[in-house]
């Protein structure tokens, strides 16, 4: 049997602790598949260990600290020292990808990060390797389990965003500081990584526009149910007009959509390409053991052979004004002519209406509409005109809708 593969572990928290246990449990199985037995040769955490010693005693460095510093410095130093690196850190790869991939290429070592997107679901490997030679048109999905849990609970119980968030924190589905998740920043980092791999172009966090779910109201979900829609926080990376669009936004889906049944903390990613039509992958997006499983899978890949080399292609232009269809919620005065005035503003901006539901009377009167696809700039200009109409009782609320129906 060959020499053991020495693993230096940076971080021993939820994922790092689960990974150390998993290595102890599965070392023989890894040795059978990959020819070398992994063993933890050093651990660094805030309260334990020394980075230089861990580095010197390892062949592979696993970064499970999180955040950008000191994770970035440690990962760069490990790559420069000729060590393979595995990380689960999406912000690190999304914000410093160019620098890290260059360092790995220069040193002739592997940088793997399967666990950084969709936890245990092997989306990176599929996009980078299985579909490595396929021209991908679009990658999209639900890549944040915390927000999917919150939206699922809001739809089921009718409770408010803040009540459901508090429950998610109690259950361990949301962190004490949930900002990154609920603002869409976490999903944006994951979409930057997926876009970079799918389109072979440098994509950073600054190229991704994102919106979160903090403004979603329980009645948006109630009306959506009536219209046969379900609400998800969606990440979309696609080729558009010779460029690239990477966005994260809350969005209604029709019942037949493959992502509509993805509920609770689960993740799902779809890849579309002319050659393959579409592939959907789903599963647990987080959790210590699930994430550690993806990290160990990367270790097996490193021990088994070569990793794809990242030679970024030309930088693609980021297209910001894409076309979308929208759901629109208007709280209006209950009087004649309101619907005609709304239709007039929409018509002047070239927006056509797919469906309208009138709800309530008096102080409760509302118009709930779904539009056909329209350039977003035109829609937002109509929205600001609508907000100024004298019969509007509250600021209009708009949420995107994916019109595509799957059969
Ligand atoms: N949790 C999940 O389900 C999940 C899923 C997918 C990806 N990830 C990613 O996995 C990574 C780790 O997440 P986690 O949930 O395991 O985090 P965690 O439970 O907070 O653990 C972080 C670990 O890093 C150590 N650490 C923090 N700052 C350090 C520093 N300056 N120097 C040395 N060690 C330091 C901590 O040390 P102490 O033990 O001394 O405090 C702790 O052991 C993150 O990038 C996260 O985004 C997590």
Short mmCIF file of C-alpha atoms and ligand atoms in Angstrom, two decimals:
data_model
loop_
_atom_site.label_atom_id
_atom_site.label_comp_id
_atom_site.label_asym_id
_atom_site.label_seq_id
_atom_site.Cartn_x
_atom_site.Cartn_y
_atom_site.Cartn_z
CA UNK A 1 0.00 0.00 0.00
CA UNK A 2 1.27 3.51 -0.84
CA UNK A 3 2.05 6.15 1.72
CA UNK A 4 -1.02 7.62 3.46
CA UNK A 5 -2.39 10.90 2.09
CA UNK A 6 -1.76 13.45 4.82
CA UNK A 7 -4.62 15.89 5.30
CA UNK A 8 -4.22 19.25 6.99
CA UNK A 9 -7.59 20.45 8.27
CA UNK A 10 -8.23 24.19 8.63
CA UNK A 11 -11.43 24.61 10.68
CA UNK A 12 -13.06 22.02 12.93
CA UNK A 13 -16.60 23.38 13.25
CA UNK A 14 -19.85 21.96 11.82
CA UNK A 15 -18.31 20.75 8.56
CA UNK A 16 -14.69 20.33 9.72
CA UNK A 17 -15.73 18.20 12.71
CA UNK A 18 -18.00 16.03 10.55
CA UNK A 19 -15.21 15.70 7.97
CA UNK A 20 -12.66 14.53 10.58
CA UNK A 21 -15.13 11.85 11.78
CA UNK A 22 -15.91 10.84 8.20
CA UNK A 23 -12.23 10.42 7.32
CA UNK A 24 -11.75 8.14 10.34
CA UNK A 25 -14.80 6.10 9.33
CA UNK A 26 -14.27 5.91 5.55
CA UNK A 27 -10.44 5.86 5.27
CA UNK A 28 -10.33 2.20 4.20
CA UNK A 29 -13.02 2.73 1.56
CA UNK A 30 -11.10 5.71 0.15
CA UNK A 31 -7.90 3.62 0.09
CA UNK A 32 -9.67 0.92 -1.90
CA UNK A 33 -10.96 3.38 -4.50
CA UNK A 34 -8.07 5.82 -4.71
CA UNK A 35 -5.07 3.74 -3.63
CA UNK A 36 -4.09 5.94 -0.67
CA UNK A 37 -5.46 6.03 2.84
CA UNK A 38 -6.33 9.55 4.03
CA UNK A 39 -5.34 10.52 7.54
CA UNK A 40 -5.69 13.83 9.35
CA UNK A 41 -2.13 15.05 9.94
CA UNK A 42 -2.92 18.40 11.59
CA UNK A 43 -5.81 20.61 12.67
CA UNK A 44 -6.01 24.40 12.86
CA UNK A 45 -8.79 26.24 14.60
CA UNK A 46 -8.97 29.49 16.53
CA UNK A 47 -8.22 27.67 19.74
CA UNK A 48 -5.76 25.07 18.46
CA UNK A 49 -2.84 24.51 16.07
CA UNK A 50 -0.37 26.46 13.97
CA UNK A 51 -0.85 27.06 10.24
CA UNK A 52 2.82 26.58 9.27
CA UNK A 53 2.99 23.27 11.10
CA UNK A 54 -0.27 22.04 9.53
CA UNK A 55 1.00 23.08 6.09
CA UNK A 56 4.37 21.39 6.50
CA UNK A 57 2.81 18.10 7.60
CA UNK A 58 0.16 17.75 4.83
CA UNK A 59 -0.22 16.72 1.18
CA UNK A 60 -3.75 18.08 0.89
CA UNK A 61 -5.12 21.12 2.74
CA UNK A 62 -8.84 21.31 3.49
CA UNK A 63 -10.17 24.82 4.20
CA UNK A 64 -13.34 24.76 6.34
CA UNK A 65 -12.93 28.04 8.19
CA UNK A 66 -15.26 30.18 6.07
CA UNK A 67 -15.10 33.94 5.34
CA UNK A 68 -12.46 35.51 3.11
CA UNK A 69 -9.63 36.21 5.55
CA UNK A 70 -7.56 34.41 6.76
CA UNK A 71 -9.03 31.65 4.52
CA UNK A 72 -7.73 33.36 1.36
CA UNK A 73 -4.21 33.75 2.71
CA UNK A 74 -4.07 30.13 3.93
CA UNK A 75 -5.43 28.70 0.67
CA UNK A 76 -2.99 30.77 -1.44
CA UNK A 77 -0.05 29.79 0.74
CA UNK A 78 -1.04 26.11 0.55
CA UNK A 79 -1.34 26.23 -3.26
CA UNK A 80 1.97 28.07 -3.58
CA UNK A 81 3.58 25.43 -1.38
CA UNK A 82 2.45 22.78 -3.89
CA UNK A 83 -0.42 21.33 -1.84
CA UNK A 84 -3.76 20.37 -3.32
CA UNK A 85 -6.60 22.31 -1.71
CA UNK A 86 -10.26 21.49 -1.07
CA UNK A 87 -12.60 24.20 0.19
CA UNK A 88 -16.33 24.52 0.89
CA UNK A 89 -16.07 28.31 0.94
CA UNK A 90 -18.31 29.91 -1.73
CA UNK A 91 -17.45 33.52 -0.85
CA UNK A 92 -13.75 32.76 -1.17
CA UNK A 93 -14.09 31.15 -4.61
CA UNK A 94 -16.61 33.74 -5.87
CA UNK A 95 -14.59 36.75 -4.74
CA UNK A 96 -11.03 35.52 -5.32
CA UNK A 97 -11.47 32.83 -7.97
CA UNK A 98 -9.10 34.38 -10.54
CA UNK A 99 -6.24 34.61 -8.06
CA UNK A 100 -6.81 31.13 -6.63
CA UNK A 101 -7.15 29.36 -9.99
CA UNK A 102 -3.99 31.10 -11.25
CA UNK A 103 -2.07 29.99 -8.16
CA UNK A 104 -3.27 26.38 -8.54
CA UNK A 105 -2.36 26.36 -12.25
CA UNK A 106 1.08 27.87 -11.62
CA UNK A 107 1.83 25.30 -8.92
CA UNK A 108 0.38 22.37 -10.90
CA UNK A 109 -1.96 21.39 -8.07
CA UNK A 110 -5.71 20.90 -7.76
CA UNK A 111 -8.21 23.30 -6.22
CA UNK A 112 -11.55 21.60 -5.64
CA UNK A 113 -14.74 23.12 -4.19
CA UNK A 114 -17.69 20.77 -4.79
CA UNK A 115 -19.15 21.56 -1.34
CA UNK A 116 -19.20 25.31 -2.04
CA UNK A 117 -22.36 25.00 -4.18
CA UNK A 118 -25.44 22.95 -3.25
CA UNK A 119 -23.68 20.98 -0.47
CA UNK A 120 -23.87 17.27 -1.17
CA UNK A 121 -25.35 17.67 -4.67
CA UNK A 122 -22.48 17.10 -7.15
CA UNK A 123 -23.22 20.03 -9.45
CA UNK A 124 -19.64 21.28 -9.83
CA UNK A 125 -18.37 17.90 -10.98
CA UNK A 126 -21.23 17.51 -13.47
CA UNK A 127 -20.77 20.98 -14.99
CA UNK A 128 -16.97 20.91 -14.98
CA UNK A 129 -16.33 17.31 -15.93
CA UNK A 130 -19.36 15.37 -17.24
CA UNK A 131 -20.55 18.39 -19.26
CA UNK A 132 -17.06 19.89 -19.65
CA UNK A 133 -17.18 19.74 -23.44
CA UNK A 134 -20.87 20.65 -23.78
CA UNK A 135 -21.98 24.16 -24.69
CA UNK A 136 -24.18 25.09 -21.75
CA UNK A 137 -26.91 27.68 -22.34
CA UNK A 138 -28.26 28.14 -18.83
CA UNK A 139 -27.69 27.00 -15.24
CA UNK A 140 -30.33 27.84 -12.69
CA UNK A 141 -31.81 26.63 -9.49
CA UNK A 142 -32.43 26.85 -5.78
CA UNK A 143 -29.00 27.12 -4.20
CA UNK A 144 -29.84 28.40 -0.73
CA UNK A 145 -31.56 26.01 1.67
CA UNK A 146 -32.28 28.61 4.37
CA UNK A 147 -34.41 30.79 2.11
CA UNK A 148 -36.13 27.79 0.53
CA UNK A 149 -37.07 26.58 4.02
CA UNK A 150 -38.42 30.04 4.94
CA UNK A 151 -40.47 30.41 1.73
CA UNK A 152 -41.86 26.87 2.06
CA UNK A 153 -42.96 27.55 5.66
CA UNK A 154 -44.44 30.96 4.79
CA UNK A 155 -46.52 29.34 2.04
CA UNK A 156 -47.69 26.49 4.29
CA UNK A 157 -48.48 28.46 7.45
CA UNK A 158 -49.26 31.99 6.23
CA UNK A 159 -46.83 33.32 8.87
CA UNK A 160 -44.68 36.42 8.32
CA UNK A 161 -41.08 36.42 7.13
CA UNK A 162 -39.72 37.40 10.56
CA UNK A 163 -41.74 34.73 12.45
CA UNK A 164 -40.61 32.00 10.08
CA UNK A 165 -37.00 33.22 10.21
CA UNK A 166 -37.05 32.94 14.02
CA UNK A 167 -38.35 29.35 13.69
CA UNK A 168 -35.66 28.51 11.11
CA UNK A 169 -33.02 29.78 13.55
CA UNK A 170 -34.45 27.60 16.35
CA UNK A 171 -34.32 24.56 14.07
CA UNK A 172 -30.77 25.28 12.90
CA UNK A 173 -31.80 26.03 9.28
CA UNK A 174 -30.73 29.67 9.61
CA UNK A 175 -27.65 31.14 11.24
CA UNK A 176 -27.71 33.64 14.14
CA UNK A 177 -26.78 36.29 11.54
CA UNK A 178 -28.89 35.31 8.52
CA UNK A 179 -28.02 38.39 6.41
CA UNK A 180 -25.98 36.58 3.75
CA UNK A 181 -28.74 34.03 3.17
CA UNK A 182 -31.86 36.22 3.23
CA UNK A 183 -30.28 39.05 1.21
CA UNK A 184 -29.42 36.67 -1.65
CA UNK A 185 -25.63 37.25 -1.23
CA UNK A 186 -24.93 33.59 -0.47
CA UNK A 187 -26.85 32.43 -3.55
CA UNK A 188 -25.12 35.14 -5.62
CA UNK A 189 -21.67 33.77 -4.70
CA UNK A 190 -22.77 30.27 -5.70
CA UNK A 191 -24.18 31.51 -9.02
CA UNK A 192 -20.91 33.35 -9.77
CA UNK A 193 -19.08 30.04 -9.34
CA UNK A 194 -21.55 28.09 -11.50
CA UNK A 195 -21.47 30.77 -14.23
CA UNK A 196 -17.67 30.76 -14.32
CA UNK A 197 -17.60 26.99 -14.79
CA UNK A 198 -20.56 26.70 -17.16
CA UNK A 199 -19.44 29.46 -19.52
CA UNK A 200 -15.64 29.24 -19.09
CA UNK A 201 -15.33 32.94 -18.40
CA UNK A 202 -14.15 34.94 -15.40
CA UNK A 203 -17.20 35.81 -13.28
CA UNK A 204 -16.98 37.48 -9.89
CA UNK A 205 -19.51 38.38 -7.24
CA UNK A 206 -19.63 41.96 -8.63
CA UNK A 207 -21.10 40.59 -11.89
CA UNK A 208 -24.15 39.13 -10.14
CA UNK A 209 -27.26 41.22 -9.41
CA UNK A 210 -29.14 39.87 -6.45
CA UNK A 211 -32.32 40.45 -4.44
CA UNK A 212 -33.36 38.58 -1.31
CA UNK A 213 -36.63 37.58 0.31
CA UNK A 214 -36.96 40.05 3.21
CA UNK A 215 -39.79 42.02 1.53
CA UNK A 216 -41.98 39.03 0.73
CA UNK A 217 -45.41 39.36 2.36
CA UNK A 218 -47.65 36.45 3.43
CA UNK A 219 -50.46 37.66 1.12
CA UNK A 220 -48.12 37.44 -1.93
CA UNK A 221 -47.88 33.73 -1.18
CA UNK A 222 -51.62 33.39 -0.58
CA UNK A 223 -52.52 35.01 -3.93
CA UNK A 224 -49.84 33.02 -5.67
CA UNK A 225 -51.44 29.82 -4.40
CA UNK A 226 -54.72 30.92 -6.04
CA UNK A 227 -52.86 31.49 -9.30
CA UNK A 228 -51.19 28.02 -9.09
CA UNK A 229 -47.74 29.49 -8.43
CA UNK A 230 -45.05 28.67 -5.85
CA UNK A 231 -42.36 31.08 -4.69
CA UNK A 232 -38.61 30.28 -4.78
CA UNK A 233 -35.39 32.27 -4.48
CA UNK A 234 -33.89 31.46 -7.85
CA UNK A 235 -30.33 31.84 -9.14
CA UNK A 236 -30.07 32.10 -12.93
CA UNK A 237 -26.91 32.21 -15.06
CA UNK A 238 -27.50 32.32 -18.79
CA UNK A 239 -26.10 33.42 -22.10
CA UNK A 240 -28.00 36.49 -23.32
CA UNK A 241 -27.42 38.54 -26.49
CA UNK A 242 -23.77 37.46 -26.86
CA UNK A 243 -23.16 38.22 -23.19
CA UNK A 244 -23.97 36.78 -19.85
CA UNK A 245 -26.64 37.42 -17.23
CA UNK A 246 -26.21 36.16 -13.66
CA UNK A 247 -28.97 37.02 -11.21
CA UNK A 248 -30.63 35.97 -7.98
CA UNK A 249 -34.24 36.97 -7.29
CA UNK A 250 -37.41 35.71 -5.63
CA UNK A 251 -39.64 34.28 -8.29
CA UNK A 252 -42.96 32.53 -8.86
CA UNK A 253 -42.99 29.23 -10.73
CA UNK A 254 -45.93 27.44 -12.33
CA UNK A 255 -46.88 24.09 -10.81
CA UNK A 256 -45.41 21.99 -13.63
CA UNK A 257 -41.91 23.46 -13.27
CA UNK A 258 -39.30 20.89 -12.10
CA UNK A 259 -38.16 23.27 -9.33
CA UNK A 260 -41.70 23.88 -7.98
CA UNK A 261 -41.77 20.75 -5.78
CA UNK A 262 -38.35 21.45 -4.18
CA UNK A 263 -39.30 22.28 -0.61
CA UNK A 264 -37.66 22.94 2.75
CA UNK A 265 -33.87 23.14 3.04
CA UNK A 266 -33.29 21.20 -0.19
CA UNK A 267 -31.33 22.55 -3.17
CA UNK A 268 -31.79 21.82 -6.87
CA UNK A 269 -29.81 22.89 -9.91
CA UNK A 270 -30.86 22.57 -13.56
CA UNK A 271 -28.50 22.70 -16.51
CA UNK A 272 -29.82 23.41 -20.01
CA UNK A 273 -27.86 22.79 -23.19
CA UNK A 274 -29.07 22.04 -26.73
CA UNK A 275 -27.24 18.70 -26.68
CA UNK A 276 -28.77 17.41 -23.43
CA UNK A 277 -32.08 19.31 -23.23
CA UNK A 278 -31.92 19.57 -19.45
CA UNK A 279 -30.57 17.85 -16.36
CA UNK A 280 -31.92 18.42 -12.85
CA UNK A 281 -29.93 17.57 -9.72
CA UNK A 282 -31.37 17.92 -6.24
CA UNK A 283 -30.56 17.01 -2.67
CA UNK A 284 -29.43 18.37 0.70
CA UNK A 285 -27.71 21.73 0.24
CA UNK A 286 -26.13 21.93 3.69
CA UNK A 287 -25.55 20.13 6.98
CA UNK A 288 -22.28 18.96 8.50
CA UNK A 289 -22.27 15.37 7.27
CA UNK A 290 -23.76 16.08 3.82
CA UNK A 291 -21.21 18.84 3.18
CA UNK A 292 -18.32 16.77 4.58
CA UNK A 293 -19.33 13.98 2.18
CA UNK A 294 -18.77 16.35 -0.78
CA UNK A 295 -15.41 17.42 0.68
CA UNK A 296 -14.31 13.79 1.01
CA UNK A 297 -15.46 13.18 -2.59
CA UNK A 298 -13.05 15.94 -3.65
CA UNK A 299 -10.27 14.21 -1.72
CA UNK A 300 -11.02 10.97 -3.58
CA UNK A 301 -10.89 12.87 -6.90
CA UNK A 302 -7.53 14.43 -6.00
CA UNK A 303 -6.06 11.07 -5.05
CA UNK A 304 -7.45 9.48 -8.22
CA UNK A 305 -6.06 11.87 -10.82
CA UNK A 306 -6.04 15.14 -12.62
CA UNK A 307 -8.46 17.98 -12.05
CA UNK A 308 -9.80 20.15 -14.84
CA UNK A 309 -7.44 23.08 -15.43
CA UNK A 310 -9.12 26.47 -15.45
CA UNK A 311 -8.07 28.45 -18.49
CA UNK A 312 -10.59 31.26 -18.47
CA UNK A 313 -11.92 32.30 -21.87
CA UNK A 314 -12.73 35.84 -22.93
CA UNK A 315 -14.60 37.95 -20.40
CA UNK A 316 -18.24 38.07 -21.50
CA UNK A 317 -20.20 41.28 -21.25
CA UNK A 318 -22.72 41.29 -18.39
CA UNK A 319 -26.21 42.02 -19.75
CA UNK A 320 -28.28 43.77 -17.05
CA UNK A 321 -31.58 44.64 -18.80
CA UNK A 322 -33.09 41.23 -19.45
CA UNK A 323 -36.75 40.43 -20.13
CA UNK A 324 -38.88 38.92 -17.37
CA UNK A 325 -42.52 38.46 -16.61
CA UNK A 326 -43.89 39.83 -13.35
CA UNK A 327 -46.59 39.40 -10.77
CA UNK A 328 -47.88 42.77 -9.61
CA UNK A 329 -49.76 43.46 -6.39
CA UNK A 330 -51.59 46.80 -6.21
CA UNK A 331 -53.51 48.10 -3.22
CA UNK A 332 -56.00 50.48 -4.81
CA UNK A 333 -58.98 52.67 -3.90
CA UNK A 334 -62.31 50.95 -4.64
CA UNK A 335 -63.71 53.19 -7.36
CA UNK A 336 -64.54 53.06 -11.07
CA UNK A 337 -61.81 53.61 -13.63
CA UNK A 338 -58.97 52.15 -11.56
CA UNK A 339 -58.43 49.07 -13.71
CA UNK A 340 -58.55 51.14 -16.91
CA UNK A 341 -55.96 53.61 -15.56
CA UNK A 342 -53.62 50.76 -14.56
CA UNK A 343 -54.06 49.09 -17.96
CA UNK A 344 -53.30 52.40 -19.64
CA UNK A 345 -49.92 52.81 -17.84
CA UNK A 346 -48.98 49.21 -18.61
CA UNK A 347 -50.04 49.53 -22.25
CA UNK A 348 -48.06 52.72 -22.78
CA UNK A 349 -44.95 50.88 -21.57
CA UNK A 350 -45.58 47.96 -23.94
CA UNK A 351 -46.56 45.53 -21.17
CA UNK A 352 -49.32 43.02 -21.79
CA UNK A 353 -51.32 41.38 -19.00
CA UNK A 354 -51.66 37.62 -18.73
CA UNK A 355 -54.14 37.46 -15.85
CA UNK A 356 -55.91 39.78 -13.40
CA UNK A 357 -57.65 38.98 -10.13
CA UNK A 358 -59.60 41.64 -8.26
CA UNK A 359 -59.73 41.09 -4.51
CA UNK A 360 -61.59 42.73 -1.63
CA UNK A 361 -63.64 45.90 -1.49
CA UNK A 362 -63.26 49.31 0.18
CA UNK A 363 -60.03 49.57 2.17
CA UNK A 364 -59.21 45.96 1.22
CA UNK A 365 -59.40 46.42 -2.57
CA UNK A 366 -56.46 44.92 -4.46
CA UNK A 367 -55.51 44.11 -8.02
CA UNK A 368 -53.27 41.07 -8.47
CA UNK A 369 -51.92 40.75 -12.00
CA UNK A 370 -49.46 38.58 -13.90
CA UNK A 371 -47.73 40.15 -16.92
CA UNK A 372 -46.26 38.59 -20.01
CA UNK A 373 -42.50 38.85 -20.51
CA UNK A 374 -41.23 42.40 -20.94
CA UNK A 375 -37.83 44.17 -20.68
CA UNK A 376 -37.25 44.82 -16.98
CA UNK A 377 -36.41 48.48 -17.53
CA UNK A 378 -39.84 49.05 -19.15
CA UNK A 379 -41.57 47.22 -16.32
CA UNK A 380 -39.83 49.22 -13.58
CA UNK A 381 -40.61 52.46 -15.36
CA UNK A 382 -44.31 51.45 -15.46
CA UNK A 383 -44.06 50.53 -11.77
CA UNK A 384 -42.86 54.00 -10.79
CA UNK A 385 -45.67 55.58 -12.85
CA UNK A 386 -48.22 53.32 -11.15
CA UNK A 387 -46.88 54.28 -7.71
CA UNK A 388 -47.77 57.94 -8.45
CA UNK A 389 -51.46 57.29 -9.33
CA UNK A 390 -53.72 58.99 -6.77
CA UNK A 391 -55.81 55.87 -6.07
CA UNK A 392 -52.78 53.76 -5.04
CA UNK A 393 -53.01 53.07 -1.27
CA UNK A 394 -49.54 51.50 -0.88
CA UNK A 395 -46.32 51.08 -2.85
CA UNK A 396 -46.90 48.52 -5.65
CA UNK A 397 -45.17 45.16 -5.10
CA UNK A 398 -43.67 43.17 -7.95
CA UNK A 399 -42.18 39.67 -8.08
CA UNK A 400 -40.82 37.92 -11.17
CA UNK A 401 -42.61 34.93 -12.66
CA UNK A 402 -41.05 32.17 -14.76
CA UNK A 403 -43.61 31.69 -17.52
CA UNK A 404 -42.00 28.62 -19.02
CA UNK A 405 -44.25 25.61 -18.56
CA UNK A 406 -42.74 22.13 -18.53
CA UNK A 407 -44.72 19.11 -19.63
N1 LIG B 1 -22.49 24.35 7.72
C1 LIG B 1 -22.91 23.95 6.53
O1 LIG B 1 -23.91 23.25 6.41
C2 LIG B 1 -22.13 24.32 5.29
C3 LIG B 1 -22.61 23.90 4.02
C4 LIG B 1 -21.88 24.20 2.86
C5 LIG B 1 -20.72 24.94 2.98
N2 LIG B 1 -20.30 25.36 4.22
C6 LIG B 1 -19.06 26.13 4.29
O2 LIG B 1 -18.10 25.40 5.05
C7 LIG B 1 -17.25 26.32 5.73
C8 LIG B 1 -17.25 25.99 7.22
O3 LIG B 1 -18.55 26.17 7.75
P1 LIG B 1 -18.98 25.63 9.20
O4 LIG B 1 -20.45 25.70 9.24
O5 LIG B 1 -18.30 24.33 9.51
O6 LIG B 1 -18.35 26.80 10.14
P2 LIG B 1 -18.15 26.77 11.71
O7 LIG B 1 -18.97 25.69 12.35
O8 LIG B 1 -18.31 28.17 12.18
O9 LIG B 1 -16.61 26.35 11.91
C9 LIG B 1 -15.55 27.20 11.58
C10 LIG B 1 -14.24 26.60 12.07
O10 LIG B 1 -13.17 27.46 11.62
C11 LIG B 1 -12.39 27.85 12.74
N3 LIG B 1 -11.92 29.23 12.55
C12 LIG B 1 -12.68 30.35 12.44
N4 LIG B 1 -11.88 31.43 12.26
C13 LIG B 1 -10.61 30.96 12.29
C14 LIG B 1 -9.34 31.57 12.17
N5 LIG B 1 -9.22 32.91 12.03
N6 LIG B 1 -8.24 30.80 12.23
C15 LIG B 1 -8.35 29.47 12.40
N7 LIG B 1 -9.53 28.82 12.51
C16 LIG B 1 -10.63 29.57 12.46
C17 LIG B 1 -13.27 27.73 13.95
O11 LIG B 1 -12.43 27.55 15.08
P3 LIG B 1 -12.97 27.23 16.57
O12 LIG B 1 -13.42 25.79 16.49
O13 LIG B 1 -11.76 27.41 17.43
O14 LIG B 1 -14.07 28.20 16.81
C18 LIG B 1 -14.12 26.50 13.59
O15 LIG B 1 -13.43 25.32 13.95
C19 LIG B 1 -17.76 27.72 5.37
O16 LIG B 1 -17.04 28.22 4.27
C20 LIG B 1 -19.20 27.46 4.98
O17 LIG B 1 -19.70 28.44 4.07
C21 LIG B 1 -20.97 25.06 5.35
#
